[in-house]
PDB file of C-alpha atoms in Angstrom:
ATOM      1  CA  GLU A   1     -95.576-143.414  56.450  1.00 92.00           C
ATOM      2  CA  GLY A   2     -97.321-145.649  58.938  1.00 93.00           C
ATOM      3  CA  THR A   3     -97.251-148.882  60.015  1.00 92.00           C
ATOM      4  CA  GLY A   4     -99.722-151.277  62.089  1.00 91.00           C
ATOM      5  CA  ILE A   5    -102.739-148.771  61.940  1.00 91.00           C
ATOM      6  CA  LEU A   6    -105.467-151.258  62.325  1.00 86.00           C
ATOM      7  CA  SER A   7    -109.018-151.020  63.919  1.00 79.00           C
ATOM      8  CA  ALA A   8    -109.313-152.685  67.458  1.00 75.00           C
ATOM      9  CA  GLY A   9    -111.321-155.857  67.089  1.00 72.00           C
ATOM     10  CA  SER A  10    -111.377-155.626  63.068  1.00 71.00           C
ATOM     11  CA  SER A  11    -109.160-156.823  60.838  1.00 71.00           C
ATOM     12  CA  GLN A  12    -110.232-154.632  57.998  1.00 77.00           C
ATOM     13  CA  PRO A  13    -107.781-151.963  56.835  1.00 82.00           C
ATOM     14  CA  PHE A  14    -108.540-148.465  56.684  1.00 88.00           C
ATOM     15  CA  ASP A  15    -108.535-145.670  54.001  1.00 92.00           C
ATOM     16  CA  LEU A  16    -106.245-143.562  55.705  1.00 93.00           C
ATOM     17  CA  TYR A  17    -105.095-139.693  55.240  1.00 94.00           C
ATOM     18  CA  ALA A  18    -103.146-137.533  57.624  1.00 94.00           C
ATOM     19  CA  VAL A  19    -104.009-134.138  58.656  1.00 95.00           C
ATOM     20  CA  PHE A  20    -101.147-131.799  59.993  1.00 93.00           C
ATOM     21  CA  THR A  21    -101.664-129.137  62.245  1.00 92.00           C
ATOM     22  CA  CYS A  22     -99.156-126.454  63.093  1.00 87.00           C
ATOM     23  CA  ASN A  23     -99.930-123.069  64.649  1.00 82.00           C
ATOM     24  CA  THR A  24    -103.438-123.421  63.466  1.00 84.00           C
ATOM     25  CA  LYS A  25    -102.271-123.974  59.914  1.00 87.00           C
ATOM     26  CA  ARG A  26    -103.715-127.500  58.678  1.00 91.00           C
ATOM     27  CA  LYS A  27    -102.382-129.645  55.821  1.00 93.00           C
ATOM     28  CA  THR A  28    -104.122-132.657  54.457  1.00 94.00           C
ATOM     29  CA  SER A  29    -102.463-135.731  52.747  1.00 94.00           C
ATOM     30  CA  SER A  30    -103.541-137.692  50.181  1.00 94.00           C
ATOM     31  CA  ILE A  31    -105.960-141.176  50.967  1.00 94.00           C
ATOM     32  CA  LYS A  32    -104.125-144.189  50.765  1.00 94.00           C
ATOM     33  CA  PHE A  33    -107.120-146.999  50.026  1.00 94.00           C
ATOM     34  CA  HIS A  34    -107.254-150.339  51.975  1.00 92.00           C
ATOM     35  CA  THR A  35    -104.035-150.382  53.946  1.00 91.00           C
ATOM     36  CA  SER A  36    -102.796-150.543  57.525  1.00 90.00           C
ATOM     37  CA  ASP A  37     -99.523-149.543  56.413  1.00 93.00           C
ATOM     38  CA  PRO A  38     -99.745-146.209  54.332  1.00 94.00           C
ATOM     39  CA  LYS A  39     -96.913-144.666  52.552  1.00 94.00           C
ATOM     40  CA  TRP A  40     -97.378-141.050  51.807  1.00 92.00           C
ATOM     41  CA  ASN A  41     -94.307-139.710  50.884  1.00 89.00           C
ATOM     42  CA  GLU A  42     -95.683-136.297  50.770  1.00 90.00           C
ATOM     43  CA  ILE A  43     -93.709-132.987  51.695  1.00 87.00           C
ATOM     44  CA  PHE A  44     -95.988-130.390  53.869  1.00 86.00           C
ATOM     45  CA  GLU A  45     -94.393-126.866  54.436  1.00 83.00           C
ATOM     46  CA  PHE A  46     -95.349-124.536  57.349  1.00 78.00           C
ATOM     47  CA  ASP A  47     -94.051-120.981  57.861  1.00 70.00           C
ATOM     48  CA  ALA A  48     -93.094-121.232  61.452  1.00 62.00           C
ATOM     49  CA  MET A  49     -90.991-117.829  61.410  1.00 57.00           C
ATOM     50  CA  ASP A  50     -93.425-115.237  62.754  1.00 57.00           C
ATOM     51  CA  ASP A  51     -94.851-117.581  65.376  1.00 66.00           C
ATOM     52  CA  PRO A  52     -92.268-120.144  66.345  1.00 65.00           C
ATOM     53  CA  PRO A  53     -94.254-123.238  67.051  1.00 67.00           C
ATOM     54  CA  SER A  54     -94.222-125.558  70.368  1.00 71.00           C
ATOM     55  CA  ARG A  55     -95.729-128.447  68.670  1.00 81.00           C
ATOM     56  CA  MET A  56     -97.460-129.957  65.663  1.00 88.00           C
ATOM     57  CA  ASP A  57    -100.249-132.188  65.824  1.00 92.00           C
ATOM     58  CA  VAL A  58    -100.784-135.307  63.455  1.00 94.00           C
ATOM     59  CA  ALA A  59    -104.353-136.840  63.320  1.00 94.00           C
ATOM     60  CA  ILE A  60    -104.921-140.043  61.370  1.00 94.00           C
ATOM     61  CA  HIS A  61    -108.336-140.342  59.644  1.00 92.00           C
ATOM     62  CA  ASP A  62    -110.282-142.850  57.681  1.00 90.00           C
ATOM     63  CA  SER A  63    -112.070-141.494  54.669  1.00 89.00           C
ATOM     64  CA  ASN A  64    -115.087-143.996  55.083  1.00 85.00           C
ATOM     65  CA  GLN A  65    -116.200-142.874  58.709  1.00 81.00           C
ATOM     66  CA  LEU A  66    -118.640-139.743  58.291  1.00 74.00           C
ATOM     67  CA  ASP A  67    -117.634-138.346  62.074  1.00 74.00           C
ATOM     68  CA  GLU A  68    -114.500-135.870  62.116  1.00 76.00           C
ATOM     69  CA  ALA A  69    -112.871-138.085  65.000  1.00 85.00           C
ATOM     70  CA  PRO A  70    -109.614-139.338  64.259  1.00 90.00           C
ATOM     71  CA  ILE A  71    -108.659-143.195  64.601  1.00 90.00           C
ATOM     72  CA  GLY A  72    -105.200-142.048  65.637  1.00 91.00           C
ATOM     73  CA  HIS A  73    -103.146-139.116  66.559  1.00 93.00           C
ATOM     74  CA  ALA A  74     -99.729-138.115  67.668  1.00 93.00           C
ATOM     75  CA  GLU A  75     -97.933-134.849  68.936  1.00 91.00           C
ATOM     76  CA  VAL A  76     -94.555-133.673  68.298  1.00 87.00           C
ATOM     77  CA  ASN A  77     -93.374-131.245  70.839  1.00 81.00           C
ATOM     78  CA  PHE A  78     -90.542-129.076  69.295  1.00 73.00           C
ATOM     79  CA  LEU A  79     -89.959-127.844  72.998  1.00 69.00           C
ATOM     80  CA  LYS A  80     -89.403-131.387  74.437  1.00 70.00           C
ATOM     81  CA  SER A  81     -87.460-132.522  71.930  1.00 68.00           C
ATOM     82  CA  ASN A  82     -84.010-132.007  70.802  1.00 66.00           C
ATOM     83  CA  LEU A  83     -83.882-130.581  67.326  1.00 63.00           C
ATOM     84  CA  SER A  84     -81.452-133.034  65.697  1.00 66.00           C
ATOM     85  CA  ASP A  85     -83.458-135.965  66.825  1.00 70.00           C
ATOM     86  CA  LEU A  86     -86.807-134.606  64.895  1.00 72.00           C
ATOM     87  CA  MET A  87     -84.978-135.140  61.088  1.00 76.00           C
ATOM     88  CA  ASP A  88     -86.223-138.999  61.222  1.00 83.00           C
ATOM     89  CA  ILE A  89     -88.476-139.926  64.234  1.00 87.00           C
ATOM     90  CA  TRP A  90     -91.228-142.766  64.711  1.00 91.00           C
ATOM     91  CA  VAL A  91     -94.009-141.489  66.955  1.00 92.00           C
ATOM     92  CA  PRO A  92     -96.757-143.861  68.449  1.00 93.00           C
ATOM     93  CA  LEU A  93    -100.195-143.144  67.626  1.00 93.00           C
ATOM     94  CA  ASP A  94    -103.012-142.986  70.493  1.00 91.00           C
ATOM     95  CA  GLY A  95    -106.911-143.011  69.755  1.00 88.00           C
ATOM     96  CA  GLN A  96    -109.048-146.082  68.376  1.00 85.00           C
ATOM     97  CA  CYS A  97    -106.202-147.967  66.622  1.00 84.00           C
ATOM     98  CA  ASP A  98    -105.343-151.831  68.533  1.00 84.00           C
ATOM     99  CA  PRO A  99    -102.721-151.254  70.196  1.00 84.00           C
ATOM    100  CA  ALA A 100    -101.244-154.417  70.104  1.00 85.00           C
ATOM    101  CA  SER A 101    -100.217-153.679  66.672  1.00 88.00           C
ATOM    102  CA  ASN A 102     -98.058-151.261  67.818  1.00 91.00           C
ATOM    103  CA  PRO A 103     -99.682-148.143  65.504  1.00 92.00           C
ATOM    104  CA  LYS A 104     -97.049-145.401  64.674  1.00 94.00           C
ATOM    105  CA  LEU A 105     -95.844-142.894  61.815  1.00 93.00           C
ATOM    106  CA  HIS A 106     -92.747-142.182  60.566  1.00 92.00           C
ATOM    107  CA  LEU A 107     -91.980-138.368  60.255  1.00 90.00           C
ATOM    108  CA  ARG A 108     -88.702-136.573  58.782  1.00 85.00           C
ATOM    109  CA  ILE A 109     -88.917-132.687  60.124  1.00 81.00           C
ATOM    110  CA  PHE A 110     -86.475-130.069  58.766  1.00 74.00           C
ATOM    111  CA  LEU A 111     -86.445-126.846  60.243  1.00 68.00           C
ATOM    112  CA  ASN A 112     -85.346-124.180  58.141  1.00 64.00           C
ATOM    113  CA  ASN A 113     -84.530-120.524  58.996  1.00 58.00           C
ATOM    114  CA  SER A 114     -84.323-118.497  55.827  1.00 60.00           C
ATOM    115  CA  ARG A 115     -84.473-115.164  57.519  1.00 58.00           C
ATOM    116  CA  GLY A 116     -81.391-115.019  59.134  1.00 59.00           C
ATOM    117  CA  THR A 117     -80.578-113.993  62.860  1.00 60.00           C
ATOM    118  CA  GLU A 118     -83.292-111.148  62.852  1.00 65.00           C
ATOM    119  CA  VAL A 119     -86.045-114.230  63.550  1.00 63.00           C
ATOM    120  CA  VAL A 120     -84.005-114.987  67.026  1.00 63.00           C
ATOM    121  CA  LEU A 121     -83.809-111.643  67.943  1.00 67.00           C
ATOM    122  CA  ASN A 122     -87.479-110.870  67.106  1.00 71.00           C
ATOM    123  CA  TYR A 123     -88.188-114.383  69.267  1.00 68.00           C
ATOM    124  CA  LEU A 124     -86.109-113.157  72.182  1.00 70.00           C
ATOM    125  CA  ALA A 125     -88.041-109.690  72.316  1.00 73.00           C
ATOM    126  CA  LYS A 126     -91.386-111.722  72.099  1.00 73.00           C
ATOM    127  CA  MET A 127     -90.164-114.069  75.098  1.00 69.00           C
ATOM    128  CA  GLY A 128     -88.869-111.005  77.136  1.00 72.00           C
ATOM    129  CA  ASN A 129     -92.281-109.483  76.814  1.00 76.00           C
ATOM    130  CA  GLU A 130     -94.091-112.387  77.935  1.00 71.00           C
ATOM    131  CA  VAL A 131     -91.419-112.826  81.043  1.00 69.00           C
ATOM    132  CA  GLY A 132     -91.315-109.104  81.821  1.00 72.00           C
ATOM    133  CA  LYS A 133     -87.378-109.005  81.314  1.00 70.00           C
ATOM    134  CA  LYS A 134     -85.057-108.052  78.588  1.00 71.00           C
ATOM    135  CA  ILE A 135     -83.263-111.177  77.017  1.00 68.00           C
ATOM    136  CA  ASN A 136     -80.037-110.365  75.196  1.00 68.00           C
ATOM    137  CA  LEU A 137     -78.327-112.662  72.662  1.00 67.00           C
ATOM    138  CA  ARG A 138     -74.602-113.283  73.264  1.00 72.00           C
ATOM    139  CA  SER A 139     -72.041-112.162  70.842  1.00 77.00           C
ATOM    140  CA  ALA A 140     -71.369-114.087  67.533  1.00 76.00           C
ATOM    141  CA  GLN A 141     -68.090-115.123  68.796  1.00 82.00           C
ATOM    142  CA  THR A 142     -69.343-116.473  72.004  1.00 82.00           C
ATOM    143  CA  ASN A 143     -72.445-117.903  70.277  1.00 80.00           C
ATOM    144  CA  LEU A 144     -69.840-119.979  68.002  1.00 83.00           C
ATOM    145  CA  ALA A 145     -67.809-121.184  71.008  1.00 85.00           C
ATOM    146  CA  PHE A 146     -70.887-122.197  72.737  1.00 85.00           C
ATOM    147  CA  ARG A 147     -72.202-124.361  69.426  1.00 84.00           C
ATOM    148  CA  LYS A 148     -68.836-125.651  69.141  1.00 88.00           C
ATOM    149  CA  LEU A 149     -68.040-126.698  72.538  1.00 87.00           C
ATOM    150  CA  PHE A 150     -71.252-128.712  72.907  1.00 86.00           C
ATOM    151  CA  ASN A 151     -71.550-129.534  69.330  1.00 87.00           C
ATOM    152  CA  LEU A 152     -75.063-127.995  68.642  1.00 83.00           C
ATOM    153  CA  PRO A 153     -76.689-127.171  65.594  1.00 79.00           C
ATOM    154  CA  PRO A 154     -76.886-123.373  63.944  1.00 73.00           C
ATOM    155  CA  GLU A 155     -80.471-122.592  65.282  1.00 69.00           C
ATOM    156  CA  GLU A 156     -79.243-123.048  69.029  1.00 76.00           C
ATOM    157  CA  PHE A 157     -78.100-119.822  70.577  1.00 74.00           C
ATOM    158  CA  LEU A 158     -76.778-118.661  73.859  1.00 78.00           C
ATOM    159  CA  ILE A 159     -78.756-116.351  75.690  1.00 75.00           C
ATOM    160  CA  ASP A 160     -76.514-115.917  78.929  1.00 74.00           C
ATOM    161  CA  ASP A 161     -73.625-117.514  80.589  1.00 74.00           C
ATOM    162  CA  PHE A 162     -71.996-117.451  84.067  1.00 74.00           C
ATOM    163  CA  THR A 163     -68.534-117.909  85.349  1.00 74.00           C
ATOM    164  CA  CYS A 164     -68.250-120.516  88.540  1.00 71.00           C
ATOM    165  CA  HIS A 165     -65.745-122.763  90.112  1.00 69.00           C
ATOM    166  CA  LEU A 166     -66.097-126.059  91.875  1.00 69.00           C
ATOM    167  CA  LYS A 167     -65.419-126.348  95.436  1.00 70.00           C
ATOM    168  CA  ARG A 168     -65.434-129.810  96.620  1.00 70.00           C
ATOM    169  CA  LYS A 169     -68.735-130.957  94.978  1.00 70.00           C
ATOM    170  CA  MET A 170     -70.728-127.950  94.860  1.00 66.00           C
ATOM    171  CA  PRO A 171     -70.324-125.430  91.905  1.00 63.00           C
ATOM    172  CA  LEU A 172     -70.060-122.078  93.311  1.00 62.00           C
ATOM    173  CA  GLN A 173     -71.049-118.681  91.440  1.00 60.00           C
TER     174      GLN A 173
END
């Protein structure tokens, strides 16, 4: 859904639709006519298992405009966000919308890993090739203890850990 999506200098409502782009795959919503507060209530699935995305772009368009330029856009950065925070978020819209109306989108993002731990291992191998160093996943017991200690969701995993002690105010390894 969206709220406050008004044109700067006009009170005329748009005929709005959204375009979601993730890993070069695009999904388009239905059009909501004559509204500044559209409620799409639609579900879009992206298969991100082969190439985990770092972001999803959302562009809001007016179906009455002949050019392809969006009237508003937002980006959801998966690397800068905590995965649990993405489940129910409001993101501000940038672009041609009137900033005084506080235009924003309400998104619910669910990340689902249906392929098990091999996806994590393949992802680590891919990242290892990019940085030129082999990255190993810690044991299942160590990962479980790590997630439990820091109250992390199952998609988080431990790559490495280090033993250290505190000497005065400086941690030493």
